XYZ file of N, CA and C in Angstrom:
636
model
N -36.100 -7.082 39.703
C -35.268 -7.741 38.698
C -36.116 -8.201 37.522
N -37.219 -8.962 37.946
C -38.371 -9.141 36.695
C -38.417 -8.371 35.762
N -38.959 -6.894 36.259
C -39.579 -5.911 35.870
C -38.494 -5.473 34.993
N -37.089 -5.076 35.242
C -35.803 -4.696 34.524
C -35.587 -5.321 33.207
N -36.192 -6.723 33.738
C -35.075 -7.468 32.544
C -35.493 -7.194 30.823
N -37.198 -7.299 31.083
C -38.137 -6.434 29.567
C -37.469 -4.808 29.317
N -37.137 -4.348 30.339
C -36.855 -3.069 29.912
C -35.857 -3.165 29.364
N -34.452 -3.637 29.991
C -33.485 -4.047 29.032
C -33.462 -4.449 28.184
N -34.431 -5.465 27.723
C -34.328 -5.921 26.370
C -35.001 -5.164 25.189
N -35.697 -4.130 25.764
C -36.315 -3.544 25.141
C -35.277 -2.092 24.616
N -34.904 -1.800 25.244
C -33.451 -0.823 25.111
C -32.481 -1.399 24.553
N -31.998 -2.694 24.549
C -31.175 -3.380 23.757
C -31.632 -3.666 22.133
N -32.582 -3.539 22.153
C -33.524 -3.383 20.460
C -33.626 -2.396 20.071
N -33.925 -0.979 20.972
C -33.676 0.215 20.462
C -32.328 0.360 20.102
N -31.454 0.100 21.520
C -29.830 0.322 20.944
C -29.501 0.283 19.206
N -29.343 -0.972 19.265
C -29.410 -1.743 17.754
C -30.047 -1.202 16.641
N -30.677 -0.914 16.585
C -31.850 0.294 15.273
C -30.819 1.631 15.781
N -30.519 2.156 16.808
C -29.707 3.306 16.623
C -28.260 3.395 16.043
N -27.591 1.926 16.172
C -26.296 1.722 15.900
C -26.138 1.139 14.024
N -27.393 1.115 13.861
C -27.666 0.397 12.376
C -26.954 1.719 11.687
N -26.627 1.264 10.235
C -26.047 2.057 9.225
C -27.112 2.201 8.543
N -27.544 3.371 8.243
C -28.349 3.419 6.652
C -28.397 2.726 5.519
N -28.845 2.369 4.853
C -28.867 1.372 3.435
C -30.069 1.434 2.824
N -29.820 2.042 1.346
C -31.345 2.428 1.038
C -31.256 0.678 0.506
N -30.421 -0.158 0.146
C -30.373 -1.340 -0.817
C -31.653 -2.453 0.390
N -30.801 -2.385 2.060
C -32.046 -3.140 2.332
C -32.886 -2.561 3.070
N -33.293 -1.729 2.986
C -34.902 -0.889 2.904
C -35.697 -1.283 2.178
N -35.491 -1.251 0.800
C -36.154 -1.852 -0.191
C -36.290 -2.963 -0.264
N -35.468 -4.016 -0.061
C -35.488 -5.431 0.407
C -36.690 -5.805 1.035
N -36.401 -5.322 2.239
C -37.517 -5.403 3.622
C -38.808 -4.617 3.152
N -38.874 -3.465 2.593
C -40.142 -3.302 1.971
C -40.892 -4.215 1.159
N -40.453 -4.508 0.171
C -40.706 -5.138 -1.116
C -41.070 -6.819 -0.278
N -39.989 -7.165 1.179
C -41.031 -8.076 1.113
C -41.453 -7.925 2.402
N -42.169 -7.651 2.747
C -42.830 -6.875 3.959
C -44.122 -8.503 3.950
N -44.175 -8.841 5.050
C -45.402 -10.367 5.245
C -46.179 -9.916 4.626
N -46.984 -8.831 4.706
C -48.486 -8.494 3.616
C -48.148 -8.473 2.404
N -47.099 -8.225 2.211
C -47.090 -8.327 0.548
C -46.667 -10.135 0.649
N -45.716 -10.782 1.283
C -45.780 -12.053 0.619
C -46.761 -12.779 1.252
N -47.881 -12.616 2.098
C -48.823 -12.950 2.191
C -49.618 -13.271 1.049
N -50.101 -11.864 1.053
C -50.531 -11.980 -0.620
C -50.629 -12.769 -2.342
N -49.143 -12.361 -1.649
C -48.707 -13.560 -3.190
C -48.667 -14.351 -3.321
N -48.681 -15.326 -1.938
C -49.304 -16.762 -1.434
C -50.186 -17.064 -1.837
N -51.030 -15.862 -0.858
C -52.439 -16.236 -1.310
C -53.251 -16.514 -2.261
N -52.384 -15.272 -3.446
C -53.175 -15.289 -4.583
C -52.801 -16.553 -5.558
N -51.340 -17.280 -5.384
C -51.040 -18.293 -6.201
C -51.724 -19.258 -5.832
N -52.410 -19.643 -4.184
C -53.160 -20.522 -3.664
C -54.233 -21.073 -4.229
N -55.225 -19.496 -4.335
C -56.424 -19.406 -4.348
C -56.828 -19.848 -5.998
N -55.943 -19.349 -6.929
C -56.322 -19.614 -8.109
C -55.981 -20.814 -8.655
N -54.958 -21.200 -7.998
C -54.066 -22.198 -8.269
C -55.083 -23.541 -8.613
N -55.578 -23.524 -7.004
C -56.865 -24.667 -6.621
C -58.455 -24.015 -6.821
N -58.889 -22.701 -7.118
C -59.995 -22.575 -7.499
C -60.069 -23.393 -9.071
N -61.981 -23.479 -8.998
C -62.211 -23.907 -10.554
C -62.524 -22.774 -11.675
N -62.393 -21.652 -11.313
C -62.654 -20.240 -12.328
C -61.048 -19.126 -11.612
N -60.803 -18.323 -12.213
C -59.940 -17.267 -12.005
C -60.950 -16.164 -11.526
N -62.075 -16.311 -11.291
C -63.121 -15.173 -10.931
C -63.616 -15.951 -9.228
N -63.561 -16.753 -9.049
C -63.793 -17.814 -7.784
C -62.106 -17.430 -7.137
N -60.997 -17.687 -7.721
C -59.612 -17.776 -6.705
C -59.791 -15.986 -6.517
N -60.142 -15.094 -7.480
C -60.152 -13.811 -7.366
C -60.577 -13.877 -5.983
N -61.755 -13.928 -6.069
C -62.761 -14.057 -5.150
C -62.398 -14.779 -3.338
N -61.924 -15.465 -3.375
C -61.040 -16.490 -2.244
C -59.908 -14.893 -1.457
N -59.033 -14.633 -2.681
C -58.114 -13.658 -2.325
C -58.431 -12.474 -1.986
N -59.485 -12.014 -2.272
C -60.066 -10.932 -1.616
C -60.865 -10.656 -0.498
N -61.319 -12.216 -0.122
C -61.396 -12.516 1.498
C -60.158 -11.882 1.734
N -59.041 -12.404 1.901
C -57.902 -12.846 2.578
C -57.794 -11.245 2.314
N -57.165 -10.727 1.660
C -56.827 -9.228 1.437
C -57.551 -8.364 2.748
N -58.786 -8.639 2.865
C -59.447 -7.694 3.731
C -58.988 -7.904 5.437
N -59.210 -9.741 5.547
C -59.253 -9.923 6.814
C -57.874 -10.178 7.157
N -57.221 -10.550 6.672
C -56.099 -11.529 6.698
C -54.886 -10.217 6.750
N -55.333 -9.407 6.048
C -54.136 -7.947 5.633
C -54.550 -6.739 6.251
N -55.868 -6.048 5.155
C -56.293 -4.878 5.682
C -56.657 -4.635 7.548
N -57.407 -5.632 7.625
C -57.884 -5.504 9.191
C -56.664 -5.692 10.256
N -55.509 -6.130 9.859
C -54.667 -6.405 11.058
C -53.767 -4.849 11.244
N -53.351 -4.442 9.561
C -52.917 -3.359 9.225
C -53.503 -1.865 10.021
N -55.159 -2.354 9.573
C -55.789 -1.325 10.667
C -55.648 -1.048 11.794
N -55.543 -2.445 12.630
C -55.036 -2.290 14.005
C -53.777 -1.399 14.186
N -52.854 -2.145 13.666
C -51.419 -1.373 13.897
C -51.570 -0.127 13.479
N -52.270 0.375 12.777
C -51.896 1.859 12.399
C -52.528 3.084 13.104
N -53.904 2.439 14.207
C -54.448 3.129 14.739
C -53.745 2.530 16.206
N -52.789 1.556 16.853
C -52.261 1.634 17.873
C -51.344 2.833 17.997
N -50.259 3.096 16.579
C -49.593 3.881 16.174
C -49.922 5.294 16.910
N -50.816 5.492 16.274
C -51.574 7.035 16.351
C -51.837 7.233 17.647
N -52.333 5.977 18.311
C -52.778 6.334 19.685
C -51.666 5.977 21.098
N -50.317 5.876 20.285
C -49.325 6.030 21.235
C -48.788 4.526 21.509
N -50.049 3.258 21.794
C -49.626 1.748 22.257
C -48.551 1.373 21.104
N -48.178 1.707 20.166
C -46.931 1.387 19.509
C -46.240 2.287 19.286
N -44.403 2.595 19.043
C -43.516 3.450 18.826
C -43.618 3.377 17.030
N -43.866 2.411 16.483
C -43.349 2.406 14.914
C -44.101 1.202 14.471
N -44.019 1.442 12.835
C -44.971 0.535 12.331
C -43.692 -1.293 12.361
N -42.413 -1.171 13.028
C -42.283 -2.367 12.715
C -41.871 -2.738 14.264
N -42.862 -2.230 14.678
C -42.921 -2.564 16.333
C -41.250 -3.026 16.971
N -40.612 -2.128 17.359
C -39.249 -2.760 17.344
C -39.092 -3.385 19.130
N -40.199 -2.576 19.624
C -40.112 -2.975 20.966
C -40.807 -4.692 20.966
N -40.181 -5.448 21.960
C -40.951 -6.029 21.887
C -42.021 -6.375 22.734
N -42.267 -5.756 24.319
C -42.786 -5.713 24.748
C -44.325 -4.878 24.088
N -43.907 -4.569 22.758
C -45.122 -3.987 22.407
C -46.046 -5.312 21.689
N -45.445 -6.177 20.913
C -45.812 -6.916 20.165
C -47.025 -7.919 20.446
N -47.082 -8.550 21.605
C -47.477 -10.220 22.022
C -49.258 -9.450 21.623
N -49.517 -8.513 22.473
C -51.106 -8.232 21.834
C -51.452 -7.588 20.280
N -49.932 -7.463 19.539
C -50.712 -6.925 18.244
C -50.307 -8.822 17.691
N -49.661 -9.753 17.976
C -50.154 -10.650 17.239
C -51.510 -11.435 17.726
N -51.788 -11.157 18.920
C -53.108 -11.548 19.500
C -54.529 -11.406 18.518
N -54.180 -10.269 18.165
C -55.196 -8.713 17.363
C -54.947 -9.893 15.951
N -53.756 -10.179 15.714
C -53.445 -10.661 14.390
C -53.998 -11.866 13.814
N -53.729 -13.038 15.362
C -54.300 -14.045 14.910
C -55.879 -13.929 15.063
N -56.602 -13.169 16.083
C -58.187 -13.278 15.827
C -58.778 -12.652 14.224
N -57.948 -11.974 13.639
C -58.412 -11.909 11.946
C -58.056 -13.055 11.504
N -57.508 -13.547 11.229
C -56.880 -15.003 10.987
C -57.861 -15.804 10.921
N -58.548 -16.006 12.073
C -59.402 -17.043 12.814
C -60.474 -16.590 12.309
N -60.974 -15.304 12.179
C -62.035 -14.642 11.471
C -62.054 -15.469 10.342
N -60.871 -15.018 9.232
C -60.868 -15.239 8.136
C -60.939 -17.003 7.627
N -60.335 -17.919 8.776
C -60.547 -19.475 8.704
C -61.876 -19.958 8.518
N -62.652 -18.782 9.559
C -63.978 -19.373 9.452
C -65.154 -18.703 8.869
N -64.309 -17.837 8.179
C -65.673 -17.333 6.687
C -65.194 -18.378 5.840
N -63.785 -18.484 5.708
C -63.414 -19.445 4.223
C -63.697 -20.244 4.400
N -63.583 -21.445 5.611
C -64.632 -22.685 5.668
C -65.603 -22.991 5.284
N -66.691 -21.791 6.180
C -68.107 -21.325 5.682
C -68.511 -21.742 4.534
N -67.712 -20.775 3.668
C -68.206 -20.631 2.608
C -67.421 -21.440 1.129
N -66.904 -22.167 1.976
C -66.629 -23.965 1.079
C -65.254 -23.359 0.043
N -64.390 -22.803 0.740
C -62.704 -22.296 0.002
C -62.296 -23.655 -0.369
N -61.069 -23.553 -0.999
C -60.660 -24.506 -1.568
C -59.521 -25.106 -0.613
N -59.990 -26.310 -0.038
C -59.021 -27.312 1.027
C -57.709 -26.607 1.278
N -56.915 -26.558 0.292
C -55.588 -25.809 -0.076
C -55.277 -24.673 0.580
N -56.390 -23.834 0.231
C -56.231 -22.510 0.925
C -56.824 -22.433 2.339
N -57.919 -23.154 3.290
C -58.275 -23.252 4.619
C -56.617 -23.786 5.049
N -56.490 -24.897 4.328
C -54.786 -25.466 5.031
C -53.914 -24.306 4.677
N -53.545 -23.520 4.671
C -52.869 -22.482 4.224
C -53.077 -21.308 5.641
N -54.206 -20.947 5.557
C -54.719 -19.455 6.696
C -54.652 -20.945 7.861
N -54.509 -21.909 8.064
C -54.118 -22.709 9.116
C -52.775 -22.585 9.275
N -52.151 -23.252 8.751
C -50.452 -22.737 8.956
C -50.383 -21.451 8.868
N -50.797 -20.514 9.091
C -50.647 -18.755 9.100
C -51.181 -18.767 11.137
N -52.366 -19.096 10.586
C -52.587 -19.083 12.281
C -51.854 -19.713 13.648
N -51.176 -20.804 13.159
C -50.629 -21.876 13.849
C -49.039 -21.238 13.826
N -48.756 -20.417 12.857
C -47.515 -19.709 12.903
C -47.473 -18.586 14.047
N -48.857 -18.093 13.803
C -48.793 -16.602 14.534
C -48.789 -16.922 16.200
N -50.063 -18.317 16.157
C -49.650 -18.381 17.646
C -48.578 -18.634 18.497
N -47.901 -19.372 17.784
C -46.224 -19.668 18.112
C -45.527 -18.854 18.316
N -45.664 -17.678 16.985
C -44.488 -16.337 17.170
C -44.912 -15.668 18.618
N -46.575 -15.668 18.360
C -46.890 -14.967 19.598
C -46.682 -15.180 21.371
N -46.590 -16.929 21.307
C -46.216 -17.230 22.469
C -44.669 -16.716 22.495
N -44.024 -17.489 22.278
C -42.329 -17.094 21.497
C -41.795 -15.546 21.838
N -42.841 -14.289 21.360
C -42.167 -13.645 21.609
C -42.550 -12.661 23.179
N -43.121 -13.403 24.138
C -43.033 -13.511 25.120
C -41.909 -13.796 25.748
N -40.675 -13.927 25.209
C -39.589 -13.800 25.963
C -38.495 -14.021 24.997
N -38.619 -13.636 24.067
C -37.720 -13.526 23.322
C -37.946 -13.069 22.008
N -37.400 -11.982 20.743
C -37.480 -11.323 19.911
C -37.553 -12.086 18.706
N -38.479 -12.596 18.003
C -37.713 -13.838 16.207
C -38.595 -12.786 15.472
N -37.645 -12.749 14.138
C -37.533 -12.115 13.108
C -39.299 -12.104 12.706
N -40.349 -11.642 12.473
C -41.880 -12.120 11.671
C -41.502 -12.017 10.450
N -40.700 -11.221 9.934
C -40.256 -10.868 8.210
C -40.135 -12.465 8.013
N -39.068 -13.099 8.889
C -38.391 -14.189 8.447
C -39.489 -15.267 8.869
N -39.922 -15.298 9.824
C -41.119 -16.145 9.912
C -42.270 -16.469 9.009
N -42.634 -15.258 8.732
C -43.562 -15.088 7.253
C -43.229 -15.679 5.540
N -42.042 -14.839 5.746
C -41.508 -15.371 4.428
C -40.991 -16.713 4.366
N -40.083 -17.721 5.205
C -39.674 -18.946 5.345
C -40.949 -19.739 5.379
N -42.202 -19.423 5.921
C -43.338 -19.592 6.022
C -44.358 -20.347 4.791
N -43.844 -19.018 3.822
C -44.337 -19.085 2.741
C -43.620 -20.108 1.575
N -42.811 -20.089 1.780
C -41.536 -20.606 0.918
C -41.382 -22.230 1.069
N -41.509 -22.545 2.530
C -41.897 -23.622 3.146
C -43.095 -24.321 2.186
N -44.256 -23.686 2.309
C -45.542 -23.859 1.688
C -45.894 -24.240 0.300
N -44.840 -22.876 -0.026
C -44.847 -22.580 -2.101
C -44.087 -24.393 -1.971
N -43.126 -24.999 -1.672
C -42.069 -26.014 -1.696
C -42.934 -27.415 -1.773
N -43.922 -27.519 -1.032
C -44.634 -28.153 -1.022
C -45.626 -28.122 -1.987
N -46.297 -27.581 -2.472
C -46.965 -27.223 -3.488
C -46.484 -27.692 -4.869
N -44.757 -26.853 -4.915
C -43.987 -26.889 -6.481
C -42.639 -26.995 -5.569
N -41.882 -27.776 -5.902
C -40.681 -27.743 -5.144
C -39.912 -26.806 -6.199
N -39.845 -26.384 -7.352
C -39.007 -25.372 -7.959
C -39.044 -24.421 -7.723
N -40.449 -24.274 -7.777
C -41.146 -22.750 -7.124
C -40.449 -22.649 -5.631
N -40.324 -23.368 -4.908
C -39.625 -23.191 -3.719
C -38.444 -23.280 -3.563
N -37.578 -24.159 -4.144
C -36.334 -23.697 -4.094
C -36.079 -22.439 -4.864
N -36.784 -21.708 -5.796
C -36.132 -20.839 -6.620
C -36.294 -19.429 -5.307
N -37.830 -19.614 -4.606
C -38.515 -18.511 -3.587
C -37.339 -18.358 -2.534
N -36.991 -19.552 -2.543
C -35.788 -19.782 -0.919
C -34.916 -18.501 -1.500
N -34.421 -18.814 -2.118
C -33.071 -18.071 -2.442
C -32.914 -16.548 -1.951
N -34.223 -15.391 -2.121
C -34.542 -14.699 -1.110
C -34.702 -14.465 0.006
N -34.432 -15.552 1.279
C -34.810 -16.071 2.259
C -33.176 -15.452 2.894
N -32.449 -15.567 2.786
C -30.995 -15.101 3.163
C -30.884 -13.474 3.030
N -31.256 -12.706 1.636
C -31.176 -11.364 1.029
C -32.254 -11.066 2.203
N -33.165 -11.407 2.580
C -34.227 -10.614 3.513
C -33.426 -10.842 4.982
N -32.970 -11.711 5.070
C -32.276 -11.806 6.718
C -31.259 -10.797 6.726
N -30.860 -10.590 5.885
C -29.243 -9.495 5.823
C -29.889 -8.728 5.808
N -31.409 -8.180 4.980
C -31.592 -6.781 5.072
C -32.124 -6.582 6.427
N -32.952 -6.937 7.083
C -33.382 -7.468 8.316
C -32.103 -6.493 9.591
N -31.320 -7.671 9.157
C -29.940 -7.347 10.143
C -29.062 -6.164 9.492
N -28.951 -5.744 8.638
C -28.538 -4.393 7.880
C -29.500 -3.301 8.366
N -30.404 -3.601 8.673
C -31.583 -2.055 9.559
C -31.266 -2.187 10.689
N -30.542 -3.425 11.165
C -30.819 -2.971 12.883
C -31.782 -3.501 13.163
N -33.426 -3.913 12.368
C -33.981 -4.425 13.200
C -34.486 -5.952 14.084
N -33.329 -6.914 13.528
C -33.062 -8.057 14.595
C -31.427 -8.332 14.491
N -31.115 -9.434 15.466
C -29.587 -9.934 15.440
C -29.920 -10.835 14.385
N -28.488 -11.403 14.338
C -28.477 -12.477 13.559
C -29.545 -13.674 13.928
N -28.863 -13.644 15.309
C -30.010 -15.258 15.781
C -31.613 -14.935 15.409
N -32.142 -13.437 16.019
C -33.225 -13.692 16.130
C -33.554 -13.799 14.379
N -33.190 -13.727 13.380
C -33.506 -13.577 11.854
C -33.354 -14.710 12.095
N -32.487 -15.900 11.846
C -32.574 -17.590 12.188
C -33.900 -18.088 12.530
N -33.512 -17.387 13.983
C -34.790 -18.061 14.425
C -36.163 -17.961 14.078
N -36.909 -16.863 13.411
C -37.722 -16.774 12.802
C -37.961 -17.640 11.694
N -37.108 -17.498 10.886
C -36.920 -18.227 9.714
C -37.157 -19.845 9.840
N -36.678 -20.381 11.081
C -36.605 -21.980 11.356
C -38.261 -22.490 11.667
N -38.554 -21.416 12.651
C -40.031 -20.950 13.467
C -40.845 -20.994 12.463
N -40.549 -20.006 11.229
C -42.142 -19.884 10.621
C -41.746 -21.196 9.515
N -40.767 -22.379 9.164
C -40.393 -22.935 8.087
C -41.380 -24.079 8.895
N -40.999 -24.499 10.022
C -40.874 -25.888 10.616
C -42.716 -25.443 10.912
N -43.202 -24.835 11.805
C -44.526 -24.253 11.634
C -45.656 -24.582 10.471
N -45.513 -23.636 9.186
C -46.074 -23.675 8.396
C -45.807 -25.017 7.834
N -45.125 -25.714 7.745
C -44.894 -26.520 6.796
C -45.876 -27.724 7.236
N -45.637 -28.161 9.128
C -46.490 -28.520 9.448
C -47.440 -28.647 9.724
N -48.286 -27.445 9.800
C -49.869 -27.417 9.852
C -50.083 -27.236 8.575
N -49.412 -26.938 7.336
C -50.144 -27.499 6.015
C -50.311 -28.547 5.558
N -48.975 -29.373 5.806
C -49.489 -31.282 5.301
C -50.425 -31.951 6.512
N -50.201 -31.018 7.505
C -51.437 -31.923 8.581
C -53.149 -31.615 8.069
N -53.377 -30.406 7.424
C -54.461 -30.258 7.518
C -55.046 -30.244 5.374
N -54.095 -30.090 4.652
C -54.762 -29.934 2.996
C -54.756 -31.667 2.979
């Protein structure tokens, strides 16, 4: 019965991606905001935001680009190839719990070069609420499926809010258009898009005022 119940749920996620309708409108959605890209754009408003040169926040963000993006990316794309994943948006979820494992040790990498090398408070509190997110999703989705699109992005939005509250209410407003596209592919229910979204809001928000 143990053993069944992952398989089912894991067939119940395929189901769902098979019963989805096509939509090129949220494809593009979900591309456009795919976590590495709003990672990114975090990052980079972070880094410059609170650096003292635009050649120093450059500099901050291109840590993050490598370890924080490229290296996790790497993983997944060579699990891909070598069979341990079906697709790049891992729909199984029994595939997932070790690629966020993989995810948060870049993370942790990346916390402790930027420490190291004296980043700007702002942004260590930042790849902290990223890490403190991932471990959560990662425990979390040990038995149950939440959105990472929505985790990531509510994540961020959470963050930007704190920072600039306009900037965040204006960021939110996307936060709904990505859950529909989300649930328009098939690739979560409603709840699990919620729940991500609540996960990476309540998360990030708190390991950033605990730690900048």
């Amino acid at each position: 019965m143990n053993e069944t119940a992952p398989r089912r749920r894991g067939e119940a996620d395929l189901d769902r991606l098979r019963r989805a309708r096509p939509s090129r409108t949220a494809r593009l959605i979900a591309g456009a905001l795919t976590p590495a890209n709003v990672v990114l754009a975090l990052m980079a408003d972070v880094s410059l935001t609170h650096s003292s040169t635009w050649l120093a926040g450059a500099g901050w963000w291109l840590i993050t680009l490598v370890l924080m993006v490229a290296a996790p990316y790497a993983i997944l794309f060579r699990a891909i190839r070598s069979g341990r994943v079906s697709d790049r948006q891992v729909v199984r979820r029994d595939q997932r719990p070790w690629l966020f494992a993989a995810a948060a040790g870049c993370v942790a990498l990346a916390l402790a070069v930027l420490a190291f090398a004296g980043a700007p408070r702002a942004l260590v509190a930042l790849v902290v609420a990223m890490l403190a997110g991932l471990a959560v999703m990662g425990a979390i989705t040990l038995v149950w499926k939440a959105s990472l699109h929505l985790a990531v992005a509510s994540g961020a939005v959470a963050v930007l809010a704190i920072e600039n509250h306009l900037a965040g209410a204006i960021a939110a407003l996307a936060l709904p258009v990505l859950g529909w596209a989300r649930w328009r592919e098939g690739r979560h229910s409603v709840a699990q898009v919620i729940g991500g979204g609540v996960i990476g809001a309540v998360v990030a928000a708190a390991a950033f005022i605990l730690v900048r």
